[in-house]
PDB file of N, CA and C in Angstrom:
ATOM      1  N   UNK A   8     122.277-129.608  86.397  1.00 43.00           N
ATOM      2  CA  UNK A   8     122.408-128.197  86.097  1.00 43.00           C
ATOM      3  C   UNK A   8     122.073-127.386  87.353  1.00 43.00           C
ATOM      4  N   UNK A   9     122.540-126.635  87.475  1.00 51.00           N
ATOM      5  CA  UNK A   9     122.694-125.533  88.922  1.00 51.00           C
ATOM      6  C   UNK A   9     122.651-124.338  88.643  1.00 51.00           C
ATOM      7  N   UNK A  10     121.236-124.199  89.031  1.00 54.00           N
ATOM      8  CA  UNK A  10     120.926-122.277  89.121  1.00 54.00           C
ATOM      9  C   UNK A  10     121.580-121.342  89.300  1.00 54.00           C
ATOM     10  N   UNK A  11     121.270-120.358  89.130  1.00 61.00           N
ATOM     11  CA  UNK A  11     122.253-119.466  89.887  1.00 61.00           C
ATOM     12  C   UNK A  11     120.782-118.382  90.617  1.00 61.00           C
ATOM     13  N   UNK A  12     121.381-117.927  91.744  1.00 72.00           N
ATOM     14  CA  UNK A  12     120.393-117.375  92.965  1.00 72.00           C
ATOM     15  C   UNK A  12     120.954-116.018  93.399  1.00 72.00           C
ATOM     16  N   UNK A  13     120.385-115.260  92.846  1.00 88.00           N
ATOM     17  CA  UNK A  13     120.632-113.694  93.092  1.00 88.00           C
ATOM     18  C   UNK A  13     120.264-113.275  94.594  1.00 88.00           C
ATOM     19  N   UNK A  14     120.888-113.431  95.635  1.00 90.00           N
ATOM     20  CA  UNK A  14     120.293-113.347  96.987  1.00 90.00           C
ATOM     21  C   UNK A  14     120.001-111.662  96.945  1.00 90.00           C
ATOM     22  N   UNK A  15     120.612-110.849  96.613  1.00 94.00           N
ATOM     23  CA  UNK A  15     120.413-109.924  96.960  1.00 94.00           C
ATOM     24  C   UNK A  15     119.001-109.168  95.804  1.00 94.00           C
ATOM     25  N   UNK A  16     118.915-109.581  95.140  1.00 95.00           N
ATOM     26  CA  UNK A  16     117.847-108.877  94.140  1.00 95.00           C
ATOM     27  C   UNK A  16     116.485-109.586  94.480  1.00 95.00           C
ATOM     28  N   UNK A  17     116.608-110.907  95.398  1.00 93.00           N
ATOM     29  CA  UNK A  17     115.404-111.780  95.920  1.00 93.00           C
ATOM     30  C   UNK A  17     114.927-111.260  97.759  1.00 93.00           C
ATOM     31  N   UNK A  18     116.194-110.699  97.777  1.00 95.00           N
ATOM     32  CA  UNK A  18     115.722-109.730  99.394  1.00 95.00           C
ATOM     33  C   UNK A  18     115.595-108.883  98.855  1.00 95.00           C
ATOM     34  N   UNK A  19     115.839-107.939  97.958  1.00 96.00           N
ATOM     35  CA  UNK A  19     114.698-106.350  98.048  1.00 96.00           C
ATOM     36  C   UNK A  19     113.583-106.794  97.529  1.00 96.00           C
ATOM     37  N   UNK A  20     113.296-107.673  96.545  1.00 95.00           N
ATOM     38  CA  UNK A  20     111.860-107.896  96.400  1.00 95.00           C
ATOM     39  C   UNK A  20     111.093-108.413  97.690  1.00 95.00           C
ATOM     40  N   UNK A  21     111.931-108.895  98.433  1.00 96.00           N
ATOM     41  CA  UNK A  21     110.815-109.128  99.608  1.00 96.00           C
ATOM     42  C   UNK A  21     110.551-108.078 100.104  1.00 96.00           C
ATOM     43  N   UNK A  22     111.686-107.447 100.810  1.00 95.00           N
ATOM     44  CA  UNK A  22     111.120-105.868 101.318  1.00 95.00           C
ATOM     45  C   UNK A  22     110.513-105.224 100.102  1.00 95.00           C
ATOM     46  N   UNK A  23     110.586-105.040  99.438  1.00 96.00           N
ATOM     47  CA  UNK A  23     109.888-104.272  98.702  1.00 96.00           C
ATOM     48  C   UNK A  23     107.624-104.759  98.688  1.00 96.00           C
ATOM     49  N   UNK A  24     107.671-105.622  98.600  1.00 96.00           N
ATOM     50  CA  UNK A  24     106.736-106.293  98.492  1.00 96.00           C
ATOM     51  C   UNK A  24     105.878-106.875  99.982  1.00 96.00           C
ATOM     52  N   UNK A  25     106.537-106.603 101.209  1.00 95.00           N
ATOM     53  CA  UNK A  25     106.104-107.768 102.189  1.00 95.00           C
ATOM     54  C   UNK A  25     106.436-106.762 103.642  1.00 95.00           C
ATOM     55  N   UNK A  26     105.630-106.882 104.407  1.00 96.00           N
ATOM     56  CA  UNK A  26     105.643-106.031 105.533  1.00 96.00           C
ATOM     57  C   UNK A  26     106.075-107.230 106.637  1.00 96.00           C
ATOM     58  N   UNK A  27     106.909-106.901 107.131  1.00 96.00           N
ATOM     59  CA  UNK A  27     107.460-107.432 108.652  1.00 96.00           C
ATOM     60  C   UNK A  27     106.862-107.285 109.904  1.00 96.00           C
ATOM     61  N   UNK A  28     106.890-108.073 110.788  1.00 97.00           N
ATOM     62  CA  UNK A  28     106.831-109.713 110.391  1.00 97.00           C
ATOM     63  C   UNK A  28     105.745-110.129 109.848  1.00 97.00           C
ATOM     64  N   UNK A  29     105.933-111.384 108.671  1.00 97.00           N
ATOM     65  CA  UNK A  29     104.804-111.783 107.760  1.00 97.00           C
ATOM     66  C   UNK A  29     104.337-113.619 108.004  1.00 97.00           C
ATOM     67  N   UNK A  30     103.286-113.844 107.428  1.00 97.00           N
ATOM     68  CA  UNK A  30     102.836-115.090 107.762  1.00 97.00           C
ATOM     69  C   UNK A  30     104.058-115.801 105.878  1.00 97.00           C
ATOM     70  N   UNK A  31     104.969-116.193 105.835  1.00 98.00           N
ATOM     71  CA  UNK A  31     105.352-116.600 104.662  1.00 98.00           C
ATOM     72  C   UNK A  31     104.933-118.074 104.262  1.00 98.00           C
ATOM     73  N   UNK A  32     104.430-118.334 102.948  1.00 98.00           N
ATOM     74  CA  UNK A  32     104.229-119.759 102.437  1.00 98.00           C
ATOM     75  C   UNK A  32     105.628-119.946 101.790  1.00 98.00           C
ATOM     76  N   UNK A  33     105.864-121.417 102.452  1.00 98.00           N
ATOM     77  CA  UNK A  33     107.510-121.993 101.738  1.00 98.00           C
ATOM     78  C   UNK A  33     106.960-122.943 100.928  1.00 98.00           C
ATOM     79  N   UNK A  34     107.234-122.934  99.650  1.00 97.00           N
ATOM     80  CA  UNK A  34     106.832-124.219  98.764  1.00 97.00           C
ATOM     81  C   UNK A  34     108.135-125.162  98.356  1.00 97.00           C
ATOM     82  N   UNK A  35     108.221-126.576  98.678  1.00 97.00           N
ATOM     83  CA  UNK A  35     109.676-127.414  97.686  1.00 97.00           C
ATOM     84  C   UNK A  35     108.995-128.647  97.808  1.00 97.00           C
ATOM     85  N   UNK A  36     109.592-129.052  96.620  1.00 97.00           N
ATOM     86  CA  UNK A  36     109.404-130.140  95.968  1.00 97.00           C
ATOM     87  C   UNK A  36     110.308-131.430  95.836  1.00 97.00           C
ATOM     88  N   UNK A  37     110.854-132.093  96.955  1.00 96.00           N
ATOM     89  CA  UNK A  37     111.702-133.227  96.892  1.00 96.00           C
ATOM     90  C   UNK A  37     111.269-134.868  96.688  1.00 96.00           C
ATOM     91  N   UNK A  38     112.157-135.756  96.493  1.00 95.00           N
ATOM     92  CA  UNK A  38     111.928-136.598  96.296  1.00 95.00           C
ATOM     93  C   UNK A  38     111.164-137.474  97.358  1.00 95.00           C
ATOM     94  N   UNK A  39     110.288-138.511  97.563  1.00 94.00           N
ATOM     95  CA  UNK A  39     109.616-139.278  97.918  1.00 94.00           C
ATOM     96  C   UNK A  39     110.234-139.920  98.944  1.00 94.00           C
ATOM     97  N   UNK A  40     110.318-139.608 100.395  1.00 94.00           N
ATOM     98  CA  UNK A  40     111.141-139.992 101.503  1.00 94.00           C
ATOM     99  C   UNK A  40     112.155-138.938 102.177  1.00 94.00           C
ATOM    100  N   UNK A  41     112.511-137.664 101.454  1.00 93.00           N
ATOM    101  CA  UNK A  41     112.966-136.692 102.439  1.00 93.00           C
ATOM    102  C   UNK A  41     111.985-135.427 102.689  1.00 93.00           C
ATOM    103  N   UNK A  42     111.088-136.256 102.991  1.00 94.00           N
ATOM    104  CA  UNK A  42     109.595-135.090 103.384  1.00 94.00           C
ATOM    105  C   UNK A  42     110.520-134.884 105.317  1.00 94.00           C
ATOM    106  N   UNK A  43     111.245-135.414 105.643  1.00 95.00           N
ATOM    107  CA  UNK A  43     111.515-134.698 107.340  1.00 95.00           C
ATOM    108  C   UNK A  43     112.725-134.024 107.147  1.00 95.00           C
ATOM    109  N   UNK A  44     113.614-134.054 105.920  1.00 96.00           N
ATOM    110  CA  UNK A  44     114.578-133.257 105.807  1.00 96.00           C
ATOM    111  C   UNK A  44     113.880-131.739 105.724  1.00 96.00           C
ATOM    112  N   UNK A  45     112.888-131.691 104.969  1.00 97.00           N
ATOM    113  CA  UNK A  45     112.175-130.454 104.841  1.00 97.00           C
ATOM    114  C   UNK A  45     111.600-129.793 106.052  1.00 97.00           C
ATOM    115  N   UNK A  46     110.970-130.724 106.644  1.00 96.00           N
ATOM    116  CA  UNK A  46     110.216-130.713 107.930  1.00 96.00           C
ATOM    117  C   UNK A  46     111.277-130.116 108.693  1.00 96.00           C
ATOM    118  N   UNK A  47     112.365-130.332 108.919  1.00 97.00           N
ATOM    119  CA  UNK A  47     113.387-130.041 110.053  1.00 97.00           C
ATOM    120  C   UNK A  47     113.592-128.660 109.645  1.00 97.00           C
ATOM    121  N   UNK A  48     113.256-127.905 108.575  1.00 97.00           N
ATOM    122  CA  UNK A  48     113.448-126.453 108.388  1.00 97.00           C
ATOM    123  C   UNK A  48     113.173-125.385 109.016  1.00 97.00           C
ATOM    124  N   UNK A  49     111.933-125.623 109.428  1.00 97.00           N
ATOM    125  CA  UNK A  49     111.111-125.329 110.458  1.00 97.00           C
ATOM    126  C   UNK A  49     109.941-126.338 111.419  1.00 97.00           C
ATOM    127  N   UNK A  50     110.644-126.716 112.169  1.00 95.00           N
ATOM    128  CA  UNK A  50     110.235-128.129 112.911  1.00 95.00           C
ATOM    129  C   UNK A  50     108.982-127.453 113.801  1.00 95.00           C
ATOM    130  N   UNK A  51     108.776-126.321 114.227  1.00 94.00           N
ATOM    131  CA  UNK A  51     107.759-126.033 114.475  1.00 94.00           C
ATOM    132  C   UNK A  51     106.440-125.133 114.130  1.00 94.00           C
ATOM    133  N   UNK A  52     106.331-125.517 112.608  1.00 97.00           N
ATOM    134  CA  UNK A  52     105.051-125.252 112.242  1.00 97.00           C
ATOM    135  C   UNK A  52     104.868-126.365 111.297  1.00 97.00           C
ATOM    136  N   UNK A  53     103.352-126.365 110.889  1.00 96.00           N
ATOM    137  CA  UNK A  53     102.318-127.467 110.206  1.00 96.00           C
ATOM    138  C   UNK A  53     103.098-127.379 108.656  1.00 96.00           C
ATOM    139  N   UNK A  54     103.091-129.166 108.266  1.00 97.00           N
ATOM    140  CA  UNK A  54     103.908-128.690 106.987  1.00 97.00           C
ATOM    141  C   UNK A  54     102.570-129.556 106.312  1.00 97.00           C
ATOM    142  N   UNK A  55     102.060-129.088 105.224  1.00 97.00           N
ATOM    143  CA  UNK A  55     101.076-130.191 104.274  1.00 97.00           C
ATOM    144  C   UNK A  55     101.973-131.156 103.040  1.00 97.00           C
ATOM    145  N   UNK A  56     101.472-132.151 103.018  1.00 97.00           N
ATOM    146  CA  UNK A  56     102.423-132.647 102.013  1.00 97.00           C
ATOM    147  C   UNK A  56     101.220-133.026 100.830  1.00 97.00           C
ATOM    148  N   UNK A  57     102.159-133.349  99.066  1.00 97.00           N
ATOM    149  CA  UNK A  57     101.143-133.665  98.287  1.00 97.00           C
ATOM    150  C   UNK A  57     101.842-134.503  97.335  1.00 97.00           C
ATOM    151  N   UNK A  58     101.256-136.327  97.568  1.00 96.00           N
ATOM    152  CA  UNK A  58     101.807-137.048  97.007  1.00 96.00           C
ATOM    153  C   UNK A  58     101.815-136.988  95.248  1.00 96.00           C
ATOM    154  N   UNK A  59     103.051-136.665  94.137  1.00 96.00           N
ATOM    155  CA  UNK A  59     103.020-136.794  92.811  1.00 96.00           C
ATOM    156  C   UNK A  59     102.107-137.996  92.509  1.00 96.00           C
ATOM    157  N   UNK A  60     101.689-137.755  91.328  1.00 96.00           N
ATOM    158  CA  UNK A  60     100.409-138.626  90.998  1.00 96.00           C
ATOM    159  C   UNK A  60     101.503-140.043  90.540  1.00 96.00           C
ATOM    160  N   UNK A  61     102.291-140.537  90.198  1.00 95.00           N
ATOM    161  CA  UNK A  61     103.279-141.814  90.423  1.00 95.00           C
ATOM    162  C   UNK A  61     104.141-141.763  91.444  1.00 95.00           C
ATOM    163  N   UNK A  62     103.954-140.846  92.478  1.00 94.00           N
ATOM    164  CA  UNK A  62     104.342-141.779  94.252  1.00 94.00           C
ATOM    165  C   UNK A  62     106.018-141.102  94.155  1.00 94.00           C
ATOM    166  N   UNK A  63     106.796-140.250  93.240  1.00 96.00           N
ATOM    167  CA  UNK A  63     108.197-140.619  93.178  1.00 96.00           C
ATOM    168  C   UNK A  63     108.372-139.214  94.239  1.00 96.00           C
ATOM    169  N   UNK A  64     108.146-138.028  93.654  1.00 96.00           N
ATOM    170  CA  UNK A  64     107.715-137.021  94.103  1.00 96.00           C
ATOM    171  C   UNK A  64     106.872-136.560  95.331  1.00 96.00           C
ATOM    172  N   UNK A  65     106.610-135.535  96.084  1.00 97.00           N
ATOM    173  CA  UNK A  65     106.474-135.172  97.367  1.00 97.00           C
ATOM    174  C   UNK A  65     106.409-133.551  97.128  1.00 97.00           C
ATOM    175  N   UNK A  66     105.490-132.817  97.364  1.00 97.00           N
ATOM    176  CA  UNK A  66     104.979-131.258  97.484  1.00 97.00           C
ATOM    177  C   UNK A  66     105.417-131.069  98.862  1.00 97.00           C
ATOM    178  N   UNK A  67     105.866-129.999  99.701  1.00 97.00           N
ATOM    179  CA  UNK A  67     105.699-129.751 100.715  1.00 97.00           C
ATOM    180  C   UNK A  67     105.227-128.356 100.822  1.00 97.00           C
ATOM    181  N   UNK A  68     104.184-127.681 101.721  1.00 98.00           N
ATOM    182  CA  UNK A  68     104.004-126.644 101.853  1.00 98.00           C
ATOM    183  C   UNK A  68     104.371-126.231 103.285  1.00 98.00           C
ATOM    184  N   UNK A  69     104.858-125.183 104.105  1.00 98.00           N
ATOM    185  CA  UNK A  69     105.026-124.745 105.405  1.00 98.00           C
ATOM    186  C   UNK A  69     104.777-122.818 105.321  1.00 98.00           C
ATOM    187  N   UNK A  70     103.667-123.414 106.534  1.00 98.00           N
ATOM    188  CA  UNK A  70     103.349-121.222 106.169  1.00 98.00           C
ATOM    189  C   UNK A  70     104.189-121.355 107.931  1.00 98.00           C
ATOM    190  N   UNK A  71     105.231-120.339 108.101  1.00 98.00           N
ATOM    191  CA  UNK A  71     105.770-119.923 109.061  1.00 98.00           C
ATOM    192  C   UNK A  71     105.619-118.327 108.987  1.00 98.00           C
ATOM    193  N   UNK A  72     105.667-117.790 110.796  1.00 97.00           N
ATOM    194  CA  UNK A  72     105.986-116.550 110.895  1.00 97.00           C
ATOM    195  C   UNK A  72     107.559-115.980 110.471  1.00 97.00           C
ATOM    196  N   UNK A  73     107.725-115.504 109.692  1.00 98.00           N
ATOM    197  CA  UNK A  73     108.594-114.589 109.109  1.00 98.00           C
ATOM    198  C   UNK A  73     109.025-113.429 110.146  1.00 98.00           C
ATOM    199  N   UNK A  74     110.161-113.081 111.093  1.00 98.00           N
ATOM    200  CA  UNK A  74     110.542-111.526 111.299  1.00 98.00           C
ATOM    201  C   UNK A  74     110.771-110.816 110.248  1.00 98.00           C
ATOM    202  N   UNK A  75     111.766-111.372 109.094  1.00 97.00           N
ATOM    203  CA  UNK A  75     112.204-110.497 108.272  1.00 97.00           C
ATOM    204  C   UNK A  75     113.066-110.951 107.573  1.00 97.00           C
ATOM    205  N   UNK A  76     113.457-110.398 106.125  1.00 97.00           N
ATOM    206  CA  UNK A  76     113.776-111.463 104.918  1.00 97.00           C
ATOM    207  C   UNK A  76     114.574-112.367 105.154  1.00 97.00           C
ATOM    208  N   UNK A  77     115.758-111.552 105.913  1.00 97.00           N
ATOM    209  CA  UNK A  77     116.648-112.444 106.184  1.00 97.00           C
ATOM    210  C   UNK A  77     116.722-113.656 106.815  1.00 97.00           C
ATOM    211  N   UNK A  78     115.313-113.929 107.544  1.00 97.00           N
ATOM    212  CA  UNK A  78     115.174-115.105 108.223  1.00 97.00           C
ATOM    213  C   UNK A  78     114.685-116.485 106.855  1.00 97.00           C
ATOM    214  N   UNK A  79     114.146-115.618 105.783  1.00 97.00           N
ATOM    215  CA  UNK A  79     113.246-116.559 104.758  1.00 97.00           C
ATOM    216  C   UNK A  79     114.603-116.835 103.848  1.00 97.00           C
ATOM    217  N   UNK A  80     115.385-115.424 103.911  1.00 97.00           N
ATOM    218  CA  UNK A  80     116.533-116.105 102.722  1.00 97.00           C
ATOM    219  C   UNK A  80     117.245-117.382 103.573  1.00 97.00           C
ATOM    220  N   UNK A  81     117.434-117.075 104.723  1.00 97.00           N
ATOM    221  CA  UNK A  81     118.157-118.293 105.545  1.00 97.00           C
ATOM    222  C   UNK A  81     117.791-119.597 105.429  1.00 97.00           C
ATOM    223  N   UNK A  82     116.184-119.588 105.368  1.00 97.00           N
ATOM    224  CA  UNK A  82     115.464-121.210 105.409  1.00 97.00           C
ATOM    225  C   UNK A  82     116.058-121.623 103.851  1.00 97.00           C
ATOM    226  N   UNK A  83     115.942-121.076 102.842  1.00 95.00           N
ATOM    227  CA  UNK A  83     115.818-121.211 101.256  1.00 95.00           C
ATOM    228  C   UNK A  83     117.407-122.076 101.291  1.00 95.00           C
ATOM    229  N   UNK A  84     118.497-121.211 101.718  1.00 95.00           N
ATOM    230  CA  UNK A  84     120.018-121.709 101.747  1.00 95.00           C
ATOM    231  C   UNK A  84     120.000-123.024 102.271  1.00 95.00           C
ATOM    232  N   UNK A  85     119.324-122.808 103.723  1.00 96.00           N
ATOM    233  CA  UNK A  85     119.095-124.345 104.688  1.00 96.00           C
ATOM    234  C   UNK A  85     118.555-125.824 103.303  1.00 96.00           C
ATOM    235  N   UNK A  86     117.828-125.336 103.027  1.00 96.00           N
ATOM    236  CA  UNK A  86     116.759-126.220 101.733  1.00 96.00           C
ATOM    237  C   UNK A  86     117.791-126.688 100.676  1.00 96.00           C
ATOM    238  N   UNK A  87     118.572-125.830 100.225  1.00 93.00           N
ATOM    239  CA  UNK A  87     119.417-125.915  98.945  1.00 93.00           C
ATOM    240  C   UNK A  87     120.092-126.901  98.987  1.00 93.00           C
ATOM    241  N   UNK A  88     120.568-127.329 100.918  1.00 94.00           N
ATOM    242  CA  UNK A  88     121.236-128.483 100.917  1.00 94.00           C
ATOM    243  C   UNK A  88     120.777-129.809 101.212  1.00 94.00           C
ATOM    244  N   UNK A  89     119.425-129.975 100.861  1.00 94.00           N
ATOM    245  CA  UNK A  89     119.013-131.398 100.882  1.00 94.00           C
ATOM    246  C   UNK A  89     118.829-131.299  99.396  1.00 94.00           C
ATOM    247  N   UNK A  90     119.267-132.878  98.918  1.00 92.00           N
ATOM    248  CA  UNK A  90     119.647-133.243  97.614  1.00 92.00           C
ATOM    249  C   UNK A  90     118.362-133.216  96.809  1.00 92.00           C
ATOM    250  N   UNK A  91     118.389-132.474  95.627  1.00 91.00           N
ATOM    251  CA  UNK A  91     117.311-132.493  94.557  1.00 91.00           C
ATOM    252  C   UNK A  91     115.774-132.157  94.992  1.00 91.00           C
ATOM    253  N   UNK A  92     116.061-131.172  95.982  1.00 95.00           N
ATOM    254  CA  UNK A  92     114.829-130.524  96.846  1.00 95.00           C
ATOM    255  C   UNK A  92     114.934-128.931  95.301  1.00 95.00           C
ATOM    256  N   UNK A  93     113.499-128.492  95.255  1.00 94.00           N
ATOM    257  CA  UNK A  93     113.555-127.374  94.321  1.00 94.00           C
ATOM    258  C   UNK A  93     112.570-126.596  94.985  1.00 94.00           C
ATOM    259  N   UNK A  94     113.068-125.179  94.962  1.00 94.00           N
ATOM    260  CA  UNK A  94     111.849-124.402  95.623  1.00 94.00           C
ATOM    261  C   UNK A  94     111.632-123.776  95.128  1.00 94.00           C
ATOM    262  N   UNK A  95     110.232-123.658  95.404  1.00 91.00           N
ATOM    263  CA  UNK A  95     109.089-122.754  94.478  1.00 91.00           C
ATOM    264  C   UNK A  95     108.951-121.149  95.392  1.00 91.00           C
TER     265      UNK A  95
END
């Protein structure tokens, strides 16, 4: 089943909500072995990972500097295309 993603009603809530440039937390949740597909999103900042309590699953967290929404809606699209990655 496949979401549907209102890009434009998810960028005014950022501006609306978030002053430029911001420290942003990226949260997704993929399967157990594409923790560097994620990583490559932003290859240069600290990503934490958090193994599912049966090993299948993988948390990733990455706080990056943000200029501005459009840079965060960009990473989210980037994400959409590694397989069965979900972001929080």
């Amino acid at each position: 089943m496949k979401s549907t993603f209102d890009r434009e009603a998810f960028k005014e809530k950022l501006e609306a909500q978030t002053s430029f440039p911001t420290l942003y937390m990226f949260k997704f949740i993929v399967l157990n072995g594409k923790e560097e597909q994620v990583a490559s999103l932003l290859p240069n900042n600290k990503m934490t990972l958090k193994e599912s309590s049966k090993g299948k699953y993988v948390s990733a967290t990455i706080k990056a500097m943000m200029p501005n929404s459009e840079a965060i809606l960009e990473v989210y699209e980037r994400a959409s295309k590694i397989e069965g990655v979900i972001s929080l």
